Coordinates of C-alpha atoms in Angstrom, one line a residue:
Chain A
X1 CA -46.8 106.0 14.6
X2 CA -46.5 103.6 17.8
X3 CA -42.7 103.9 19.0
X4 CA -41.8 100.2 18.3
X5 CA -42.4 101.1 14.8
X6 CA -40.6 104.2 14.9
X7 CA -37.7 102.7 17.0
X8 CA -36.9 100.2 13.9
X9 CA -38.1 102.4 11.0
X10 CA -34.6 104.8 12.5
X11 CA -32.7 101.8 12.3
X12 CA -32.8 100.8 9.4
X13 CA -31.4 104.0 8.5
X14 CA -28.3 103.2 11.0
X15 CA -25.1 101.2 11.1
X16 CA -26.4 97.5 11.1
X17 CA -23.6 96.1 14.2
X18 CA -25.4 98.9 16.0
X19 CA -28.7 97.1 16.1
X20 CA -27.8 94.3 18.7
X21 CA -26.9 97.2 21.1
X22 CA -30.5 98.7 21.1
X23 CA -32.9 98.6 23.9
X24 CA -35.4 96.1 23.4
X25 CA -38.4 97.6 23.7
X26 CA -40.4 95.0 22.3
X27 CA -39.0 92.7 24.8
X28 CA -39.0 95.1 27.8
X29 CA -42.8 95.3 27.1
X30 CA -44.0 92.1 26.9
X31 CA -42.0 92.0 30.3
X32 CA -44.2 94.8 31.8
X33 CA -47.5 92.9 31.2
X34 CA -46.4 89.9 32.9
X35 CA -45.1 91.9 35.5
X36 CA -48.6 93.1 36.0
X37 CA -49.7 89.7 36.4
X38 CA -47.2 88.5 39.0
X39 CA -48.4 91.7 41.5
X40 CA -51.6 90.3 41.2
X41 CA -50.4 87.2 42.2
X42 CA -48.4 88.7 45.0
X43 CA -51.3 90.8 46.3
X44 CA -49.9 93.8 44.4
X45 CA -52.5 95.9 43.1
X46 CA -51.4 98.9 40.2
X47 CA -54.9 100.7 41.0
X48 CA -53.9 101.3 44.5
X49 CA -50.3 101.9 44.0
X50 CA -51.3 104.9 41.1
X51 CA -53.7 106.0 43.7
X52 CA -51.6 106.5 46.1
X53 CA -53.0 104.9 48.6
X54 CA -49.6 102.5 49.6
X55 CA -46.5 104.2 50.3
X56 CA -42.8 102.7 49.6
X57 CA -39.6 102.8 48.4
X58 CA -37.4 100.6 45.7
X59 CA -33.9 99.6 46.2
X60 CA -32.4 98.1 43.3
X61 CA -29.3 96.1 43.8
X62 CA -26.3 95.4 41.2
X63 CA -25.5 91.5 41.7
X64 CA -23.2 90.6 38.9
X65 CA -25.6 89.4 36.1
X66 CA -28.5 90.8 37.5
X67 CA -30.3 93.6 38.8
X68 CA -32.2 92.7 41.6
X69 CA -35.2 95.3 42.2
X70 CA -36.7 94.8 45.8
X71 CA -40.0 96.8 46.7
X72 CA -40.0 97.5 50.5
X73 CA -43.8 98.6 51.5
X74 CA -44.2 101.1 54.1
X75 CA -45.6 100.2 57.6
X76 CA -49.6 100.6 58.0
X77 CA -50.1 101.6 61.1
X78 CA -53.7 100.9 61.1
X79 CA -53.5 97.1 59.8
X80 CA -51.1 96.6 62.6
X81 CA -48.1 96.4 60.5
X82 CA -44.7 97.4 62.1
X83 CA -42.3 96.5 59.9
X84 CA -41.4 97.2 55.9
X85 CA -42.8 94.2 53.9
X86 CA -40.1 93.6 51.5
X87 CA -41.2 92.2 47.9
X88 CA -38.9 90.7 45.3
X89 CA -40.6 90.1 42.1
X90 CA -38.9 88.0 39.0
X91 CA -39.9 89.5 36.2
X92 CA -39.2 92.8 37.9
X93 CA -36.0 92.2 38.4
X94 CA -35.6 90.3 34.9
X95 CA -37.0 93.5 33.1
X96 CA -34.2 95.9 35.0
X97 CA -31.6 93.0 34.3
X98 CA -32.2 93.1 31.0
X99 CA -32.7 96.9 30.5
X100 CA -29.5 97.5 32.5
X101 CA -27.4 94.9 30.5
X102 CA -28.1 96.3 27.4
X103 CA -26.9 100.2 28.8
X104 CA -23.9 98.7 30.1
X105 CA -23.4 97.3 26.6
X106 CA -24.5 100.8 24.7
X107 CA -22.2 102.2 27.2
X108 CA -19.2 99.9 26.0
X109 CA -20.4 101.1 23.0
X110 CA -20.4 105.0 23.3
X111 CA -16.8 104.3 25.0
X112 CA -15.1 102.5 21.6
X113 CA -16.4 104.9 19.1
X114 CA -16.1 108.3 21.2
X115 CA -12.3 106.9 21.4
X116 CA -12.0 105.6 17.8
X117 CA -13.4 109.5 16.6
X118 CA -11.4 111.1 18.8
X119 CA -8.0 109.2 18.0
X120 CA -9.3 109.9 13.9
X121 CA -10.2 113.8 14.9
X122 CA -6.5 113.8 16.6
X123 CA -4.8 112.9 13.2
X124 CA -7.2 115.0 11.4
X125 CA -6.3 118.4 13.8
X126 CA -3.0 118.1 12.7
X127 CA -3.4 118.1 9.2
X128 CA -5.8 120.7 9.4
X129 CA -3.5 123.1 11.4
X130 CA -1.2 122.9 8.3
X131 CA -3.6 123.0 5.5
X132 CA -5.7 125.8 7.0
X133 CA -2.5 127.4 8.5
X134 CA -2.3 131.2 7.5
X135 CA 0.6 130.7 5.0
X136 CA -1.3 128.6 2.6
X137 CA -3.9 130.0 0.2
X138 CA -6.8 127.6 1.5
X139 CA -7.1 129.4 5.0
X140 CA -9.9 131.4 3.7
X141 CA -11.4 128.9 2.0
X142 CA -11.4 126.9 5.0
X143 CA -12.7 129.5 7.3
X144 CA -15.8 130.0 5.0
X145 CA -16.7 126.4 5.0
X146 CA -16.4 126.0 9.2
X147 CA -18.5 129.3 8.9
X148 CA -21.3 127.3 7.0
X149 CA -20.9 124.6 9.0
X150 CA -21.4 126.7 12.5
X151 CA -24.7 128.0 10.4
X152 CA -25.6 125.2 10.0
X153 CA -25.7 123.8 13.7
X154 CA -26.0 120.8 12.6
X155 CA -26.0 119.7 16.6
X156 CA -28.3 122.1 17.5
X157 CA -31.7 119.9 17.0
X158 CA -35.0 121.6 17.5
X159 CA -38.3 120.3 16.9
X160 CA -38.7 120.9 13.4
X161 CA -34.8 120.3 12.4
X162 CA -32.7 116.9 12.8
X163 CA -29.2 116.8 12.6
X164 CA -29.5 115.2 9.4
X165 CA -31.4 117.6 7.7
X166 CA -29.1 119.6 8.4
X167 CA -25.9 117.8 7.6
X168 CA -27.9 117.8 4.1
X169 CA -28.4 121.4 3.9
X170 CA -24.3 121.7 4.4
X171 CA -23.5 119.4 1.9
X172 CA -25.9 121.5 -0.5
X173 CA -23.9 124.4 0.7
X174 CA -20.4 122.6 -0.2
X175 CA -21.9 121.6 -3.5
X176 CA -23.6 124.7 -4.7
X177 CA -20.5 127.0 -3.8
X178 CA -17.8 124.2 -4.9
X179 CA -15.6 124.3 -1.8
X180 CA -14.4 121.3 -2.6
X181 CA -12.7 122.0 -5.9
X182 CA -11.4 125.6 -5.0
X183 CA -8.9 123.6 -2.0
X184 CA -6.1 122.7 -3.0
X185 CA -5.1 118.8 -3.2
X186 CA -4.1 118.2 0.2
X187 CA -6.8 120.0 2.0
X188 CA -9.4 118.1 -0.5
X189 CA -8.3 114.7 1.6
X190 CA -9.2 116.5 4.8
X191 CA -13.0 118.0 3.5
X192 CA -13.6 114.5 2.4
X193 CA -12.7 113.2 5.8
X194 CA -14.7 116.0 7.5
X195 CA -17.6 115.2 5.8
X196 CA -17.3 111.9 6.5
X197 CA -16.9 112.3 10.5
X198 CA -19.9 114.4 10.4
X199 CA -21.8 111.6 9.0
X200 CA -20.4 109.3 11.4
X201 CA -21.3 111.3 13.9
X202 CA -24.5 112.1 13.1
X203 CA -25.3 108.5 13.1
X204 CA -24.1 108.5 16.0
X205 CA -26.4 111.1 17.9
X206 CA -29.5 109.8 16.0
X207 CA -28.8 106.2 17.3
X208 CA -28.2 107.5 21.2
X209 CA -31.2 110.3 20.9
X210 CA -33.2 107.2 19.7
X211 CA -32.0 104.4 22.9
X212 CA -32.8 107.6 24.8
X213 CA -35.9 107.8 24.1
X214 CA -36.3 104.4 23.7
X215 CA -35.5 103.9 27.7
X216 CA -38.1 107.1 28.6
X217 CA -40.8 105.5 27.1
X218 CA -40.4 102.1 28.5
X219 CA -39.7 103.5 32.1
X220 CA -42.5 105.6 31.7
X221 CA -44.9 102.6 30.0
X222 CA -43.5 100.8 33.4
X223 CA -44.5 103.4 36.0
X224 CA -48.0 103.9 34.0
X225 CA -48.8 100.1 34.0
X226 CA -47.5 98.7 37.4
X227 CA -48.2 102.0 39.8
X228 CA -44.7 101.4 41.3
X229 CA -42.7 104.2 40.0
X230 CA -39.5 102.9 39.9
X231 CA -38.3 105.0 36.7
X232 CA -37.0 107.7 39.0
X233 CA -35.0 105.2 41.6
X234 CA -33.8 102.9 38.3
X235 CA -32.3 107.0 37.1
X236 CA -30.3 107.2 40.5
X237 CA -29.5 103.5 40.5
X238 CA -27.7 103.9 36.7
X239 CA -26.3 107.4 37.7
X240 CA -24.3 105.5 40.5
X241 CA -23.4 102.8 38.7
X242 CA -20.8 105.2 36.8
X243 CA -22.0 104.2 33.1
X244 CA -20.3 106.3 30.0
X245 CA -23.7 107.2 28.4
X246 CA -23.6 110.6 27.2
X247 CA -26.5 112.9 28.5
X248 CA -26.4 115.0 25.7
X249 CA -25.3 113.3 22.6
X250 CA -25.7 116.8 20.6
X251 CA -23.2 118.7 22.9
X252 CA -20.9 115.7 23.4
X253 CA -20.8 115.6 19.3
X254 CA -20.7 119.3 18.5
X255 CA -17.6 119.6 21.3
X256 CA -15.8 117.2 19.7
X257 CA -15.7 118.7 16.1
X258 CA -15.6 122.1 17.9
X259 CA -12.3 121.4 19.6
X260 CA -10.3 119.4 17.6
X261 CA -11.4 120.7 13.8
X262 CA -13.4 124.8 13.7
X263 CA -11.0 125.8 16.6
X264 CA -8.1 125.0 14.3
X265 CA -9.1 127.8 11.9
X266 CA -10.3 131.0 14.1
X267 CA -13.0 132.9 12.4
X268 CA -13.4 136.6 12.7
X269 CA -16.6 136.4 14.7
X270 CA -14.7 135.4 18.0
X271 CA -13.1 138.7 17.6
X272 CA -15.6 141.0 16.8
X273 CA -15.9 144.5 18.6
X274 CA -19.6 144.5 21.1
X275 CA -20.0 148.1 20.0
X276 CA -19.7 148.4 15.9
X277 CA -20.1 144.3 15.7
X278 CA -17.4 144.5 13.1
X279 CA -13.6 142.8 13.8
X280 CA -12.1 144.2 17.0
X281 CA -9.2 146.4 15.3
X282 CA -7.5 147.6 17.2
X283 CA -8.1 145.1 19.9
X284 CA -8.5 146.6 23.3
X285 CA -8.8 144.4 26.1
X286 CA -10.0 146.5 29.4
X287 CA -9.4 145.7 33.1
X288 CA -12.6 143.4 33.2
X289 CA -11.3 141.6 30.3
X290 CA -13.4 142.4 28.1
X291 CA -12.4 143.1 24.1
X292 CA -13.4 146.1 21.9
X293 CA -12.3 148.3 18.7
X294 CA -9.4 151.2 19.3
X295 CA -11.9 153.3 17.6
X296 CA -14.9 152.0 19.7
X297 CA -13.2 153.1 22.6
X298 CA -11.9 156.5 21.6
X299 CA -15.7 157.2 20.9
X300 CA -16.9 156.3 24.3
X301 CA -14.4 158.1 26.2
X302 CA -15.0 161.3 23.8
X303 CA -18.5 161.3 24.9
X304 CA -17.4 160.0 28.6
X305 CA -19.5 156.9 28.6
X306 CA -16.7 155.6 31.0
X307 CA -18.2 151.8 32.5
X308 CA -17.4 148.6 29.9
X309 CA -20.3 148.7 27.6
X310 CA -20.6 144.4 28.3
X311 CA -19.9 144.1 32.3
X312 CA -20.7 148.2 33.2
X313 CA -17.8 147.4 35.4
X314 CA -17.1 150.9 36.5
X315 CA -14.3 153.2 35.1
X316 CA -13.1 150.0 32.5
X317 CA -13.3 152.4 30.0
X318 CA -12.2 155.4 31.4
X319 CA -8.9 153.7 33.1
X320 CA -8.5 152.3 29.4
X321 CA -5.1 153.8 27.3
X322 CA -2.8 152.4 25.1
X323 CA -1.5 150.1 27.1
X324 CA -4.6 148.4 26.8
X325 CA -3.7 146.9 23.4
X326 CA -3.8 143.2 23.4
X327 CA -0.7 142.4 22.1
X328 CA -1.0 138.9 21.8
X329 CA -4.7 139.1 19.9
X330 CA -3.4 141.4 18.2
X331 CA -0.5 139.2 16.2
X332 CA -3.2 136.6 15.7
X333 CA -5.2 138.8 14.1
X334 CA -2.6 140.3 11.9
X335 CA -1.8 136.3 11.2
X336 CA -5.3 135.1 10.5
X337 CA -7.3 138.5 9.2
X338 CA -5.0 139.9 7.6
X339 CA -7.7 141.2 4.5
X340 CA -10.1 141.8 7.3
X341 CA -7.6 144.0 8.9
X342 CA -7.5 145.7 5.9
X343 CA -11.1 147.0 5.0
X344 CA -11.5 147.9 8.6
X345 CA -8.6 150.2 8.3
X346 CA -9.9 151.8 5.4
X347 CA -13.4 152.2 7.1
X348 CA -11.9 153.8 9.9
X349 CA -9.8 156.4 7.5
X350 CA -12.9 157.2 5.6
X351 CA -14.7 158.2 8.8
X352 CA -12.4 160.2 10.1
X353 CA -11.9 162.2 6.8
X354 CA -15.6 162.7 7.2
X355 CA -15.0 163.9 10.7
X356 CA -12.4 166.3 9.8
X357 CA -13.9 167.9 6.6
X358 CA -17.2 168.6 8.6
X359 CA -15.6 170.2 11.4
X360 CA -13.7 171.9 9.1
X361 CA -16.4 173.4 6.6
X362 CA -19.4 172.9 9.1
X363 CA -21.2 171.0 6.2
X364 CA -22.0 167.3 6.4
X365 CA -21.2 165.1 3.7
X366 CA -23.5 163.6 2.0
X367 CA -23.9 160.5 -0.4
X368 CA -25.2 162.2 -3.6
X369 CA -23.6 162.3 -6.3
X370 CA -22.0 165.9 -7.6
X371 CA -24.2 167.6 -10.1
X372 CA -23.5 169.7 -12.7
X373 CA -24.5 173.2 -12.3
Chain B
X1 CA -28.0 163.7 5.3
X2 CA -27.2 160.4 6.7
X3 CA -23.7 159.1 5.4
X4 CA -23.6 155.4 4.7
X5 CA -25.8 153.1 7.6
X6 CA -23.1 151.9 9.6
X7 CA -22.3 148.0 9.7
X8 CA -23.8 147.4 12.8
X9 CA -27.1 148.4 11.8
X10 CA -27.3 146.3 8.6
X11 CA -25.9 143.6 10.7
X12 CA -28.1 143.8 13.3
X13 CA -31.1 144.3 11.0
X14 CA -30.1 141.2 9.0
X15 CA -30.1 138.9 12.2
X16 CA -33.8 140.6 12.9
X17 CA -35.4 139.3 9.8
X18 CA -33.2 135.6 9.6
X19 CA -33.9 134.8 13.4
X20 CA -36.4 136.9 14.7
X21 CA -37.5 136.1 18.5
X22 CA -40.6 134.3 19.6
X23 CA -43.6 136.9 19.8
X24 CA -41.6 140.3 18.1
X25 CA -40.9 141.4 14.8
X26 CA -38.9 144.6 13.8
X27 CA -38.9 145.7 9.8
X28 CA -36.7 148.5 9.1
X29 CA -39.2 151.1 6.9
X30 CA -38.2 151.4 3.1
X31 CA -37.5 154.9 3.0
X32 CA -35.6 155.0 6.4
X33 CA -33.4 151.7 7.2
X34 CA -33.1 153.6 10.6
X35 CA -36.8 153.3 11.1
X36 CA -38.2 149.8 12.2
X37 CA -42.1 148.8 12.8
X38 CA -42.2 146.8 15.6
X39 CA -44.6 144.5 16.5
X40 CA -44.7 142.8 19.7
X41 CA -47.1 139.9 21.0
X42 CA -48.6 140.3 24.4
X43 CA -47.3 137.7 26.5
X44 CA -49.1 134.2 27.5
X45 CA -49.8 134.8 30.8
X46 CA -50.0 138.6 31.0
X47 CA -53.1 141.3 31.1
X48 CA -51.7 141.9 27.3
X49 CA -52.2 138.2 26.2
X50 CA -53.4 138.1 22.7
X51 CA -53.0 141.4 21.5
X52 CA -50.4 142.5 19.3
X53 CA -49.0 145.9 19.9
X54 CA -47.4 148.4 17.1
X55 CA -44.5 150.5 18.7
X56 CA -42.0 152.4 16.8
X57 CA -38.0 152.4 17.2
X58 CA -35.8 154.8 15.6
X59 CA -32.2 154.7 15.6
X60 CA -30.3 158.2 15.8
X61 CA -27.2 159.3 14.5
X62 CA -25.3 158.5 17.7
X63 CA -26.6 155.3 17.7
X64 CA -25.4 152.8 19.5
X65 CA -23.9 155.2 21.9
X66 CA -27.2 156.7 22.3
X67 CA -30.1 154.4 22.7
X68 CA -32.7 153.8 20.6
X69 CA -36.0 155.7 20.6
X70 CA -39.0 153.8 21.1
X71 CA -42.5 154.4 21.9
X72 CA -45.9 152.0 21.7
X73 CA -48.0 153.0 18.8
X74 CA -51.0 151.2 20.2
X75 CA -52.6 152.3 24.0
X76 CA -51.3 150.2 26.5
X77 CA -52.6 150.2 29.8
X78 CA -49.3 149.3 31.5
X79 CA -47.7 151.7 34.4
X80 CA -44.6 152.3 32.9
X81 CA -45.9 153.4 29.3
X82 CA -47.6 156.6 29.0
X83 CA -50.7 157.6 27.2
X84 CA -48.4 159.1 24.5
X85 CA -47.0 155.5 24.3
X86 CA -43.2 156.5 26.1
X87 CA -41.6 153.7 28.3
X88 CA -39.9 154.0 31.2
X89 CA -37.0 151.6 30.9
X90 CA -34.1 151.8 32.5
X91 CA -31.9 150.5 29.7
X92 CA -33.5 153.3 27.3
X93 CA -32.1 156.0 29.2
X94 CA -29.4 156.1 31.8
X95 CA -28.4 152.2 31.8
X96 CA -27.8 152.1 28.0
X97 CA -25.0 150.5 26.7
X98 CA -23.6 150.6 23.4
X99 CA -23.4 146.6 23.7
X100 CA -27.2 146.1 24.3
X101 CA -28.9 145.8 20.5
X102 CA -32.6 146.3 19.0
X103 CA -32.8 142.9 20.2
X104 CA -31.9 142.9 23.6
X105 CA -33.9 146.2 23.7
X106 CA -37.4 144.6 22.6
X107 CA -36.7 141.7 24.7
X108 CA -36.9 144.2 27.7
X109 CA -40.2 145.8 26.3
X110 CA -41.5 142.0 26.3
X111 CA -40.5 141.4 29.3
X112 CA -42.2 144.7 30.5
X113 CA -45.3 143.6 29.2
X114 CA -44.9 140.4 31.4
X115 CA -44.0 142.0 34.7
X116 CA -45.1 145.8 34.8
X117 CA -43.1 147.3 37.7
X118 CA -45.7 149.7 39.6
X119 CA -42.8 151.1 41.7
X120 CA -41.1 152.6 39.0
X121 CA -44.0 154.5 37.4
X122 CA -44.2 156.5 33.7
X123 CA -47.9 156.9 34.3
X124 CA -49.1 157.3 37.7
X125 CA -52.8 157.0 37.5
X126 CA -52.2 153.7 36.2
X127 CA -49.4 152.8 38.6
X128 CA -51.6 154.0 41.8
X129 CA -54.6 151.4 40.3
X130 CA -51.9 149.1 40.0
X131 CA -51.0 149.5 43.6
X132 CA -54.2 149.9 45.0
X133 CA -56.1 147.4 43.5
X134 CA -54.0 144.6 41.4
X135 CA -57.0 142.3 40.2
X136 CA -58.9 145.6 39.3
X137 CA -56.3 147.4 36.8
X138 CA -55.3 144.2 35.3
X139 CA -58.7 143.6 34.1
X140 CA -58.7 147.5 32.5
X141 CA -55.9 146.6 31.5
X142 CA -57.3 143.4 29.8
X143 CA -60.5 144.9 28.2
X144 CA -57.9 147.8 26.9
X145 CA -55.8 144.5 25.6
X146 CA -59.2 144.1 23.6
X147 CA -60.3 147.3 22.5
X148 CA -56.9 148.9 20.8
X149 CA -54.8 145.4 20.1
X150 CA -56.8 143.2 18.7
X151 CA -56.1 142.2 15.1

């Protein structure tokens, strides 16, 4: 499919007062051609300038309204020439005028609705942080739907995946599990609105990914069609022109939820021990900062493996005693896992018992079942 | 007898099989969940481009304090891996740590494959041909590429 097609077909499927803000690339194009034919009227000639064969440099100036592109031709040496020859072409300058008006605009743009989502992710944080808070029943609930959600990276776009897709698969998730209807009635309110941010937000990347690309394929339609290669001093002009466009919309989005909505509800995995990848319990933080299991680090002292399994910083493990507990992680842990906690503790039991009853009788347990003699 | 497979392995298997890496594939055997067939893809670029080589990777007892055992199934003609297929890896033997997984592990072997380290030899012949004459063992190394890996 030719881009132009492409560029509405994805609007449609956007918000409709978005529409005026997108790059004109049908515009920008027909701007290109007759750009072409005004260098031949100024002597200009694309061939040449794609060969090679003239040197120079583009200064592009911000005057109010308009971007003014100037193309200053090198010296030649051999004609004669001692001085730059400085060209200012109109449809040039009317093609970066318009390209550059309508990224201040997206930019205006990106500016109201990054502040409208964050002032609705504020108000949502809050409520979340009671709903989801470890003395109400829906904490685990909670923590199992920001678990699907971090599976589902819906931010995370690869070739094959948009974040759409994958915003769907979640929703198929919700659905098929019935998240929804095992919250209680407050926290219900606060899925609803999650869901709905995420589509907002979605919309949102799909329609900067898609001006993105919009402006890449122009500039490079420009460079390919005049010779000039201005795409690359048009990047440094917009880059000082201090503009609020987002270089990566999928970070900028998957930040947002990540900081004012998962954070709110920590999930075991952030405190998970490097060595048995199960929760860190006890949590042991050495001298290079780094967190493991109580019984992880027994073990690796027993068999004197004495650098931090993560950093090898030397003697982490060995300098390790229990004043290496981390008290503070350890409250939250006791706040937040409290049934994780649990089975790990009961783990840990087992395998000692093992350990003891084999060192004792010298015979290893097994699995099988007792049979009758 | 084996007591129950500790978490870590049927964690780290799981993650194998839902997002395996570009170019290697591990599948724990059924009759040993502590026995994986590997498979690894010689790299673009490398003597071993094209081929696909079998090794095998056990995980004892101690595991993960103790590193994995691994050895290439299918002759290599590489000078860190013998002719019984044994690597010489630093992070299989004295730099193990109980942090570094299957994963990590295999990544290494790839990256072996990519940027074989005549310095540090497991075989010598190999790594002398290596030294001696670069252009000349990569292209045994090529036509072995095509006589034991080809599928």
């Amino acid at each position: 499919m030719k881009f132009g097609k492409e560029l509405n077909a994805t609007l449609c499927s956007l918000p409709s007062e978005w529409h005026s803000y997108t790059i004109q690339y049908k515009q920008l194009k027909k701007l290109i051609t007759q750009l072409v034919l005004e260098m031949r009227d100024v002597g200009l000639s694309p061939e040449e300038l794609r060969e090679g064969k003239i040197s120079k440099r583009i200064v592009f100036e911000n005057q109010g309204q308009n971007v003014i592109s100037t193309v200053c031709i090198a010296p030649n040496e051999s004609e004669g020439v001692d001085s730059e020859k400085l060209l200012q072409m109109r449809t040039d300058s009317a093609f970066f005028s318009a390209l550059f008006d309508t990224l201040s605009g997206l930019s205006n743009l990106e500016k109201d609705n990054r502040k409208a989502l964050t002032d609705t992710l504020e108000v949502l944080s809050d409520r979340l942080l009671k709903a989801a808070s470890p003395r109400e029943k829906d904490m685990y609930i909670w923590r199992n739907i920001f678990g699907l959600y971090h599976e589902a990276s819906v931010f995370n776009i690869t070739s094959d995946k948009n974040s759409r897709d994958r915003l769907d698969w979640f929703n198929g998730q919700m659905r098929e599990r019935k998240f929804r209807d095992k919250l209680h009635h407050n926290s219900r309110d606060i899925f609803d609105e999650f869901i709905l941010i995420l589509t907002q937000l979605v919309s949102v990347v799909q329609f900067q990914r898609l001006n993105q690309k919009a402006m890449r394929k122009i500039l490079k339609k420009h460079d390919k069609r005049t010779g000039l290669g201005e795409s690359t001093y048009f990047s440094k002009f917009i880059a000082r022109e201090e503009l609020s466009l987002s270089a990566d919309p999928c970070t900028t989005a998957s930040q947002m939820i990540a900081l004012r909505v998962t954070r709110v509800v920590p999930q075991p995995e952030d405190y998970s021990c490097p060595v048995c990848m199960d929760i860190a319990w006890k949590p042991i933080r050495l001298s290079c900062s780094h967190l493991f299991c109580l019984p992880c680090l027994i073990k690796a002292q027993d068999q004197e493996k004495w650098d931090c399994p993560v950093c090898r910083c030397a003697d982490s493990v060995k300098k390790a005693n229990g004043g290496n507990i981390d008290r503070g992680v350890q409250k939250l842990m006791q706040l937040y896992f409290p049934k994780e906690i649990q089975k790990k503790a009961i783990e840990r039991s087992k395998e000692l018992a093992i350990r003891d009853y084999e060192a004792l009788t010298g015979y290893a347990v097994s699995n099988d079942k007792c049979v009758l003699m | 007898m084996a007591a129950n497979l500790p978490r870590r392995i049927i964690k780290e298997t799981q993650r194998l099989v839902s997002e395996p890496d570009p170019g290697i594939s591990a599948t724990p055997s059924d009759d040993n969940l502590r026995y994986f067939n590997v498979m690894i893809a010689g790299p673009t670029g490398s003597p071993f481009e094209g081929g696909v080589f079998k090794l095998e990777l056990f995980l004892t007892e101690e595991y993960p304090m103790a590193p994995p055992k691994v050895r290439f199934l299918t002759r290599i003609y590489h000078p860190n891996i013998d002719r019984l297929g044994r690597i010489c890896l630093d992070i299989l033997k004295e730099k193990w740590s109980p942090a570094l997984q299957i994963r990590t592990v295999l990544l290494s072997i790839q990256g072996l494959l990519s940027a074989p380290n005549p310095d540090d030899p497991l075989a010598n012949d190999v790594a002398d041909h290596w030294k001696k004459d670069e252009a000349g063992a990569i292209t045994t190394a090529k036509a072995w590429t095509n006589k034991f890996a080809m599928v």
